[in-house]
Amino acid sequence: MAALMALGLLTSAAVLFHVGTTDAFNALTFGGRVVGVAFIAAALVEVIAALSAFDYWGKQAVRYSGAAVLIGVGTVTVTDLMFLITQFEGRDFTPFLWLWIGLLLWVGWAFGVLARQRVWRGIPHPKSIALSVLVSGVVGAASLTYSQIYVPYATPVTVPFDASFGAPTMSADGASLHLPAHVELQNSSTVRIYAVGTLWTVTGRPVTFDPRGKGMKEWKRDFWENSGTLRHVRDGPSRMLGAGEFMTAGSPIEPGEAISVDSVVDVPLRSGLGRVHIWAMLSYIRADRGTLPVKEYRHTIKLTWNPESQQQEHVGDVPEWVADSGDEAYWHSSKIKHSSKMLDLTHAMDYLTAWWTIPKWHEGSYFAKDDTDPSLSVSITRDPDGEEQISDEEMDSYGLKKEVSYTERTVDELLKAASK
């Protein structure tokens, strides 16, 4: 009897000590570290209760050994329910679910044994002891809610983000414009963020003026395909003038840190281009909701082409929801850790992937033949190959966000600025 009672207590204590020591020093929020300390204290209570079980079913040398066992079983009940509730809240299956269920069944057995033994007899102020266990449970649940739910969601993250053109200059031969592409951002919040992926592109397109204007059929198509329409402007297929990343994938951005990047692209003046636009995107996650293993993420890079081949031939495709078959792409991917060890045990492992896609031309493409228009997409999936995406609600639990900026200028406007 004593051995079985101690087994359950020590099993729970081992889990609590492991989670508590990890979160007390490594949880991403202060509240999470407080919960870690509380788990360490609960583990010590359960160890004392396990030792008391051998005394209670032995010589009973310690007067209140039965009370200690009762408090220990009550502590197992409270903490195990916290793990179970957290598991159900995440709607995930992990192998530890069977441990929580097993401990819950053990708690039922233990309370049955203690009830038959009437361990509360001879305990001074039994109601006070029961109340202390209840209060401890409420405080623990409140701390858990505060650290895992309130703090990460009540602290906003603001990242002012802008993509623009600098002052253009004419090339020496007058054949092109040297146009600076400027991207700037700042982490204006109190929370560190990780740049999952970044991309800027500068494209140009020919435009012609249509005095009659477009009809309803064209308006509808424009709104559907481009989320807007210009009645008297007809666009030609676009041409990429420049593209690239403006931050290394996985880079942390500290609170208050500002980043500014400039690249110069050339705009050919005899190519029929009428308008030039810059588009930039920053995708990031919050460091208080998840940890991105930066080295693993940066070094885990795959491509759809053979970079060591002279022909750079295509060797594979990405998932269909990312790009069409035959399109080129490269991607960074790694597992993403939860904000605490408790969540790691009760939530499934997820994988974060950023995809940079370089589409090939096909009939109906919006860009010119033999040209392209790179794009960036980010996903969090259940498997490392990126097939099963998690829901938007689950994705938001990591604070995954994106910032997009777009600026357009006419070539005539740029020419006038260059001539000043």
PDB file of N, CA, C and O in Angstrom, residues 49-105:
ATOM      1  N   ALA A  49       5.411  13.907   1.172  1.00  0.00           N
ATOM      2  CA  ALA A  49       4.236  13.043   1.327  1.00  0.00           C
ATOM      3  C   ALA A  49       4.590  11.579   1.042  1.00  0.00           C
ATOM      4  O   ALA A  49       4.088  10.664   1.707  1.00  0.00           O
ATOM      5  N   ALA A  50       5.465  11.353   0.039  1.00  0.00           N
ATOM      6  CA  ALA A  50       5.866   9.977  -0.281  1.00  0.00           C
ATOM      7  C   ALA A  50       6.629   9.345   0.875  1.00  0.00           C
ATOM      8  O   ALA A  50       6.407   8.173   1.222  1.00  0.00           O
ATOM      9  N   LEU A  51       7.519  10.109   1.484  1.00  0.00           N
ATOM     10  CA  LEU A  51       8.247   9.592   2.653  1.00  0.00           C
ATOM     11  C   LEU A  51       7.296   9.343   3.822  1.00  0.00           C
ATOM     12  O   LEU A  51       7.442   8.363   4.570  1.00  0.00           O
ATOM     13  N   SER A  52       6.294  10.218   3.975  1.00  0.00           N
ATOM     14  CA  SER A  52       5.331  10.070   5.065  1.00  0.00           C
ATOM     15  C   SER A  52       4.462   8.836   4.885  1.00  0.00           C
ATOM     16  O   SER A  52       3.962   8.264   5.858  1.00  0.00           O
ATOM     17  N   ALA A  53       4.242   8.436   3.612  1.00  0.00           N
ATOM     18  CA  ALA A  53       3.406   7.255   3.362  1.00  0.00           C
ATOM     19  C   ALA A  53       4.020   6.009   3.998  1.00  0.00           C
ATOM     20  O   ALA A  53       3.313   5.167   4.569  1.00  0.00           O
ATOM     21  N   PHE A  54       5.340   5.864   3.918  1.00  0.00           N
ATOM     22  CA  PHE A  54       5.989   4.703   4.525  1.00  0.00           C
ATOM     23  C   PHE A  54       5.888   4.753   6.048  1.00  0.00           C
ATOM     24  O   PHE A  54       5.775   3.715   6.699  1.00  0.00           O
ATOM     25  N   ASP A  55       5.901   5.960   6.607  1.00  0.00           N
ATOM     26  CA  ASP A  55       5.745   6.074   8.055  1.00  0.00           C
ATOM     27  C   ASP A  55       4.313   5.771   8.472  1.00  0.00           C
ATOM     28  O   ASP A  55       4.072   5.071   9.467  1.00  0.00           O
ATOM     29  N   TYR A  56       3.349   6.274   7.697  1.00  0.00           N
ATOM     30  CA  TYR A  56       1.939   6.101   8.067  1.00  0.00           C
ATOM     31  C   TYR A  56       1.529   4.635   8.014  1.00  0.00           C
ATOM     32  O   TYR A  56       0.788   4.153   8.869  1.00  0.00           O
ATOM     33  N   TRP A  57       2.013   3.896   7.014  1.00  0.00           N
ATOM     34  CA  TRP A  57       1.694   2.458   6.923  1.00  0.00           C
ATOM     35  C   TRP A  57       2.798   1.606   7.566  1.00  0.00           C
ATOM     36  O   TRP A  57       2.898   0.424   7.300  1.00  0.00           O
ATOM     37  N   GLY A  58       3.602   2.264   8.381  1.00  0.00           N
ATOM     38  CA  GLY A  58       4.648   1.558   9.103  1.00  0.00           C
ATOM     39  C   GLY A  58       4.543   1.805  10.597  1.00  0.00           C
ATOM     40  O   GLY A  58       3.517   1.504  11.231  1.00  0.00           O
ATOM     41  N   LYS A  59       5.561   2.419  11.179  1.00  0.00           N
ATOM     42  CA  LYS A  59       5.610   2.615  12.621  1.00  0.00           C
ATOM     43  C   LYS A  59       4.775   3.799  13.102  1.00  0.00           C
ATOM     44  O   LYS A  59       4.508   3.925  14.301  1.00  0.00           O
ATOM     45  N   GLN A  60       4.392   4.695  12.208  1.00  0.00           N
ATOM     46  CA  GLN A  60       3.639   5.905  12.559  1.00  0.00           C
ATOM     47  C   GLN A  60       4.371   6.694  13.649  1.00  0.00           C
ATOM     48  O   GLN A  60       3.798   7.136  14.646  1.00  0.00           O
ATOM     49  N   ALA A  61       5.674   6.871  13.391  1.00  0.00           N
ATOM     50  CA  ALA A  61       6.499   7.625  14.343  1.00  0.00           C
ATOM     51  C   ALA A  61       6.213   9.118  14.279  1.00  0.00           C
ATOM     52  O   ALA A  61       6.414   9.842  15.248  1.00  0.00           O
ATOM     53  N   VAL A  62       5.769   9.571  13.120  1.00  0.00           N
ATOM     54  CA  VAL A  62       5.446  10.992  12.950  1.00  0.00           C
ATOM     55  C   VAL A  62       3.947  11.154  13.089  1.00  0.00           C
ATOM     56  O   VAL A  62       3.168  10.482  12.390  1.00  0.00           O
ATOM     57  N   ARG A  63       3.533  12.038  13.963  1.00  0.00           N
ATOM     58  CA  ARG A  63       2.111  12.181  14.296  1.00  0.00           C
ATOM     59  C   ARG A  63       1.259  12.555  13.092  1.00  0.00           C
ATOM     60  O   ARG A  63       0.140  12.040  12.932  1.00  0.00           O
ATOM     61  N   TYR A  64       1.780  13.447  12.269  1.00  0.00           N
ATOM     62  CA  TYR A  64       0.946  13.974  11.180  1.00  0.00           C
ATOM     63  C   TYR A  64       1.351  13.408   9.816  1.00  0.00           C
ATOM     64  O   TYR A  64       1.180  14.066   8.787  1.00  0.00           O
ATOM     65  N   SER A  65       1.889  12.210   9.792  1.00  0.00           N
ATOM     66  CA  SER A  65       2.275  11.608   8.510  1.00  0.00           C
ATOM     67  C   SER A  65       1.053  11.382   7.618  1.00  0.00           C
ATOM     68  O   SER A  65       1.120  11.548   6.393  1.00  0.00           O
ATOM     69  N   GLY A  66      -0.079  11.022   8.196  1.00  0.00           N
ATOM     70  CA  GLY A  66      -1.304  10.846   7.407  1.00  0.00           C
ATOM     71  C   GLY A  66      -1.749  12.145   6.780  1.00  0.00           C
ATOM     72  O   GLY A  66      -2.180  12.180   5.618  1.00  0.00           O
ATOM     73  N   ALA A  67      -1.636  13.232   7.526  1.00  0.00           N
ATOM     74  CA  ALA A  67      -2.003  14.545   6.980  1.00  0.00           C
ATOM     75  C   ALA A  67      -1.083  14.919   5.821  1.00  0.00           C
ATOM     76  O   ALA A  67      -1.525  15.498   4.806  1.00  0.00           O
ATOM     77  N   ALA A  68       0.206  14.594   5.968  1.00  0.00           N
ATOM     78  CA  ALA A  68       1.150  14.901   4.897  1.00  0.00           C
ATOM     79  C   ALA A  68       0.805  14.146   3.621  1.00  0.00           C
ATOM     80  O   ALA A  68       0.882  14.693   2.515  1.00  0.00           O
ATOM     81  N   VAL A  69       0.408  12.868   3.783  1.00  0.00           N
ATOM     82  CA  VAL A  69       0.006  12.092   2.611  1.00  0.00           C
ATOM     83  C   VAL A  69      -1.235  12.701   1.968  1.00  0.00           C
ATOM     84  O   VAL A  69      -1.328  12.820   0.741  1.00  0.00           O
ATOM     85  N   LEU A  70      -2.193  13.101   2.786  1.00  0.00           N
ATOM     86  CA  LEU A  70      -3.422  13.704   2.270  1.00  0.00           C
ATOM     87  C   LEU A  70      -3.118  14.984   1.495  1.00  0.00           C
ATOM     88  O   LEU A  70      -3.661  15.207   0.403  1.00  0.00           O
ATOM     89  N   ILE A  71      -2.252  15.830   2.042  1.00  0.00           N
ATOM     90  CA  ILE A  71      -1.881  17.068   1.346  1.00  0.00           C
ATOM     91  C   ILE A  71      -1.153  16.745   0.048  1.00  0.00           C
ATOM     92  O   ILE A  71      -1.369  17.396  -0.983  1.00  0.00           O
ATOM     93  N   GLY A  72      -0.299  15.717   0.084  1.00  0.00           N
ATOM     94  CA  GLY A  72       0.420  15.331  -1.129  1.00  0.00           C
ATOM     95  C   GLY A  72      -0.514  14.871  -2.229  1.00  0.00           C
ATOM     96  O   GLY A  72      -0.363  15.269  -3.396  1.00  0.00           O
ATOM     97  N   VAL A  73      -1.500  14.052  -1.866  1.00  0.00           N
ATOM     98  CA  VAL A  73      -2.466  13.587  -2.865  1.00  0.00           C
ATOM     99  C   VAL A  73      -3.290  14.757  -3.387  1.00  0.00           C
ATOM    100  O   VAL A  73      -3.587  14.842  -4.587  1.00  0.00           O
ATOM    101  N   GLY A  74      -3.642  15.689  -2.503  1.00  0.00           N
ATOM    102  CA  GLY A  74      -4.367  16.888  -2.947  1.00  0.00           C
ATOM    103  C   GLY A  74      -3.541  17.708  -3.917  1.00  0.00           C
ATOM    104  O   GLY A  74      -4.062  18.258  -4.901  1.00  0.00           O
ATOM    105  N   THR A  75      -2.238  17.806  -3.675  1.00  0.00           N
ATOM    106  CA  THR A  75      -1.346  18.545  -4.582  1.00  0.00           C
ATOM    107  C   THR A  75      -1.259  17.873  -5.939  1.00  0.00           C
ATOM    108  O   THR A  75      -1.275  18.544  -6.984  1.00  0.00           O
ATOM    109  N   VAL A  76      -1.179  16.536  -5.941  1.00  0.00           N
ATOM    110  CA  VAL A  76      -1.180  15.802  -7.212  1.00  0.00           C
ATOM    111  C   VAL A  76      -2.467  16.088  -7.982  1.00  0.00           C
ATOM    112  O   VAL A  76      -2.450  16.302  -9.198  1.00  0.00           O
ATOM    113  N   THR A  77      -3.590  16.107  -7.263  1.00  0.00           N
ATOM    114  CA  THR A  77      -4.879  16.370  -7.906  1.00  0.00           C
ATOM    115  C   THR A  77      -4.886  17.715  -8.599  1.00  0.00           C
ATOM    116  O   THR A  77      -5.258  17.845  -9.776  1.00  0.00           O
ATOM    117  N   VAL A  78      -4.467  18.749  -7.865  1.00  0.00           N
ATOM    118  CA  VAL A  78      -4.501  20.121  -8.408  1.00  0.00           C
ATOM    119  C   VAL A  78      -3.575  20.252  -9.612  1.00  0.00           C
ATOM    120  O   VAL A  78      -3.960  20.761 -10.672  1.00  0.00           O
ATOM    121  N   THR A  79      -2.327  19.807  -9.464  1.00  0.00           N
ATOM    122  CA  THR A  79      -1.361  19.980 -10.552  1.00  0.00           C
ATOM    123  C   THR A  79      -1.705  19.128 -11.764  1.00  0.00           C
ATOM    124  O   THR A  79      -1.551  19.573 -12.904  1.00  0.00           O
ATOM    125  N   ASP A  80      -2.189  17.915 -11.522  1.00  0.00           N
ATOM    126  CA  ASP A  80      -2.546  17.057 -12.652  1.00  0.00           C
ATOM    127  C   ASP A  80      -3.713  17.642 -13.427  1.00  0.00           C
ATOM    128  O   ASP A  80      -3.738  17.587 -14.670  1.00  0.00           O
ATOM    129  N   LEU A  81      -4.683  18.207 -12.729  1.00  0.00           N
ATOM    130  CA  LEU A  81      -5.805  18.864 -13.414  1.00  0.00           C
ATOM    131  C   LEU A  81      -5.329  20.053 -14.234  1.00  0.00           C
ATOM    132  O   LEU A  81      -5.861  20.325 -15.325  1.00  0.00           O
ATOM    133  N   MET A  82      -4.329  20.781 -13.734  1.00  0.00           N
ATOM    134  CA  MET A  82      -3.781  21.908 -14.490  1.00  0.00           C
ATOM    135  C   MET A  82      -3.165  21.425 -15.804  1.00  0.00           C
ATOM    136  O   MET A  82      -3.366  22.032 -16.858  1.00  0.00           O
ATOM    137  N   PHE A  83      -2.427  20.309 -15.747  1.00  0.00           N
ATOM    138  CA  PHE A  83      -1.847  19.756 -16.969  1.00  0.00           C
ATOM    139  C   PHE A  83      -2.937  19.274 -17.924  1.00  0.00           C
ATOM    140  O   PHE A  83      -2.845  19.480 -19.145  1.00  0.00           O
ATOM    141  N   LEU A  84      -3.952  18.616 -17.375  1.00  0.00           N
ATOM    142  CA  LEU A  84      -5.037  18.120 -18.228  1.00  0.00           C
ATOM    143  C   LEU A  84      -5.791  19.261 -18.901  1.00  0.00           C
ATOM    144  O   LEU A  84      -6.082  19.213 -20.101  1.00  0.00           O
ATOM    145  N   ILE A  85      -6.109  20.296 -18.132  1.00  0.00           N
ATOM    146  CA  ILE A  85      -6.836  21.445 -18.694  1.00  0.00           C
ATOM    147  C   ILE A  85      -6.009  22.117 -19.777  1.00  0.00           C
ATOM    148  O   ILE A  85      -6.525  22.490 -20.841  1.00  0.00           O
ATOM    149  N   THR A  86      -4.708  22.269 -19.528  1.00  0.00           N
ATOM    150  CA  THR A  86      -3.832  22.868 -20.529  1.00  0.00           C
ATOM    151  C   THR A  86      -3.772  22.009 -21.785  1.00  0.00           C
ATOM    152  O   THR A  86      -3.762  22.516 -22.915  1.00  0.00           O
ATOM    153  N   GLN A  87      -3.758  20.685 -21.612  1.00  0.00           N
ATOM    154  CA  GLN A  87      -3.745  19.774 -22.756  1.00  0.00           C
ATOM    155  C   GLN A  87      -5.031  19.905 -23.568  1.00  0.00           C
ATOM    156  O   GLN A  87      -5.000  20.022 -24.796  1.00  0.00           O
ATOM    157  N   PHE A  88      -6.166  19.925 -22.906  1.00  0.00           N
ATOM    158  CA  PHE A  88      -7.442  20.042 -23.608  1.00  0.00           C
ATOM    159  C   PHE A  88      -7.598  21.415 -24.257  1.00  0.00           C
ATOM    160  O   PHE A  88      -8.181  21.545 -25.339  1.00  0.00           O
ATOM    161  N   GLU A  89      -7.068  22.446 -23.592  1.00  0.00           N
ATOM    162  CA  GLU A  89      -7.152  23.799 -24.158  1.00  0.00           C
ATOM    163  C   GLU A  89      -6.400  23.876 -25.478  1.00  0.00           C
ATOM    164  O   GLU A  89      -6.821  24.554 -26.419  1.00  0.00           O
ATOM    165  N   GLY A  90      -5.266  23.177 -25.564  1.00  0.00           N
ATOM    166  CA  GLY A  90      -4.496  23.179 -26.797  1.00  0.00           C
ATOM    167  C   GLY A  90      -5.045  22.255 -27.865  1.00  0.00           C
ATOM    168  O   GLY A  90      -4.623  22.320 -29.018  1.00  0.00           O
ATOM    169  N   ARG A  91      -5.991  21.387 -27.487  1.00  0.00           N
ATOM    170  CA  ARG A  91      -6.618  20.446 -28.429  1.00  0.00           C
ATOM    171  C   ARG A  91      -5.563  19.606 -29.167  1.00  0.00           C
ATOM    172  O   ARG A  91      -5.710  19.296 -30.343  1.00  0.00           O
ATOM    173  N   ASP A  92      -4.486  19.272 -28.445  1.00  0.00           N
ATOM    174  CA  ASP A  92      -3.420  18.479 -29.035  1.00  0.00           C
ATOM    175  C   ASP A  92      -3.296  17.146 -28.318  1.00  0.00           C
ATOM    176  O   ASP A  92      -3.614  17.044 -27.126  1.00  0.00           O
ATOM    177  N   PHE A  93      -2.805  16.156 -29.038  1.00  0.00           N
ATOM    178  CA  PHE A  93      -2.489  14.885 -28.407  1.00  0.00           C
ATOM    179  C   PHE A  93      -0.981  14.772 -28.272  1.00  0.00           C
ATOM    180  O   PHE A  93      -0.234  14.955 -29.229  1.00  0.00           O
ATOM    181  N   THR A  94      -0.528  14.491 -27.060  1.00  0.00           N
ATOM    182  CA  THR A  94       0.873  14.144 -26.814  1.00  0.00           C
ATOM    183  C   THR A  94       0.875  12.875 -25.956  1.00  0.00           C
ATOM    184  O   THR A  94      -0.111  12.595 -25.263  1.00  0.00           O
ATOM    185  N   PRO A  95       1.950  12.107 -25.993  1.00  0.00           N
ATOM    186  CA  PRO A  95       1.997  10.874 -25.177  1.00  0.00           C
ATOM    187  C   PRO A  95       1.798  11.142 -23.686  1.00  0.00           C
ATOM    188  O   PRO A  95       1.381  10.235 -22.952  1.00  0.00           O
ATOM    189  N   PHE A  96       2.076  12.368 -23.238  1.00  0.00           N
ATOM    190  CA  PHE A  96       1.927  12.676 -21.816  1.00  0.00           C
ATOM    191  C   PHE A  96       0.465  12.711 -21.378  1.00  0.00           C
ATOM    192  O   PHE A  96       0.181  12.690 -20.181  1.00  0.00           O
ATOM    193  N   LEU A  97      -0.464  12.750 -22.344  1.00  0.00           N
ATOM    194  CA  LEU A  97      -1.879  12.719 -21.981  1.00  0.00           C
ATOM    195  C   LEU A  97      -2.198  11.468 -21.173  1.00  0.00           C
ATOM    196  O   LEU A  97      -2.985  11.518 -20.221  1.00  0.00           O
ATOM    197  N   TRP A  98      -1.576  10.336 -21.546  1.00  0.00           N
ATOM    198  CA  TRP A  98      -1.829   9.089 -20.813  1.00  0.00           C
ATOM    199  C   TRP A  98      -1.290   9.176 -19.396  1.00  0.00           C
ATOM    200  O   TRP A  98      -1.847   8.570 -18.479  1.00  0.00           O
ATOM    201  N   LEU A  99      -0.221   9.941 -19.200  1.00  0.00           N
ATOM    202  CA  LEU A  99       0.312  10.124 -17.853  1.00  0.00           C
ATOM    203  C   LEU A  99      -0.666  10.909 -16.994  1.00  0.00           C
ATOM    204  O   LEU A  99      -0.926  10.549 -15.834  1.00  0.00           O
ATOM    205  N   TRP A 100      -1.231  11.996 -17.555  1.00  0.00           N
ATOM    206  CA  TRP A 100      -2.199  12.796 -16.777  1.00  0.00           C
ATOM    207  C   TRP A 100      -3.424  11.948 -16.422  1.00  0.00           C
ATOM    208  O   TRP A 100      -3.933  12.030 -15.298  1.00  0.00           O
ATOM    209  N   ILE A 101      -3.902  11.158 -17.398  1.00  0.00           N
ATOM    210  CA  ILE A 101      -5.066  10.307 -17.137  1.00  0.00           C
ATOM    211  C   ILE A 101      -4.719   9.247 -16.090  1.00  0.00           C
ATOM    212  O   ILE A 101      -5.514   8.963 -15.174  1.00  0.00           O
ATOM    213  N   GLY A 102      -3.529   8.669 -16.219  1.00  0.00           N
ATOM    214  CA  GLY A 102      -3.108   7.668 -15.244  1.00  0.00           C
ATOM    215  C   GLY A 102      -3.003   8.229 -13.840  1.00  0.00           C
ATOM    216  O   GLY A 102      -3.434   7.593 -12.868  1.00  0.00           O
ATOM    217  N   LEU A 103      -2.453   9.442 -13.720  1.00  0.00           N
ATOM    218  CA  LEU A 103      -2.359  10.075 -12.403  1.00  0.00           C
ATOM    219  C   LEU A 103      -3.732  10.399 -11.844  1.00  0.00           C
ATOM    220  O   LEU A 103      -3.971  10.308 -10.639  1.00  0.00           O
ATOM    221  N   LEU A 104      -4.672  10.774 -12.731  1.00  0.00           N
ATOM    222  CA  LEU A 104      -6.027  11.080 -12.271  1.00  0.00           C
ATOM    223  C   LEU A 104      -6.698   9.821 -11.718  1.00  0.00           C
ATOM    224  O   LEU A 104      -7.386   9.875 -10.681  1.00  0.00           O
ATOM    225  N   LEU A 105      -6.490   8.693 -12.402  1.00  0.00           N
ATOM    226  CA  LEU A 105      -7.039   7.428 -11.896  1.00  0.00           C
ATOM    227  C   LEU A 105      -6.382   7.057 -10.568  1.00  0.00           C
ATOM    228  O   LEU A 105      -7.042   6.556  -9.645  1.00  0.00           O
TER     229      LEU A 105
END
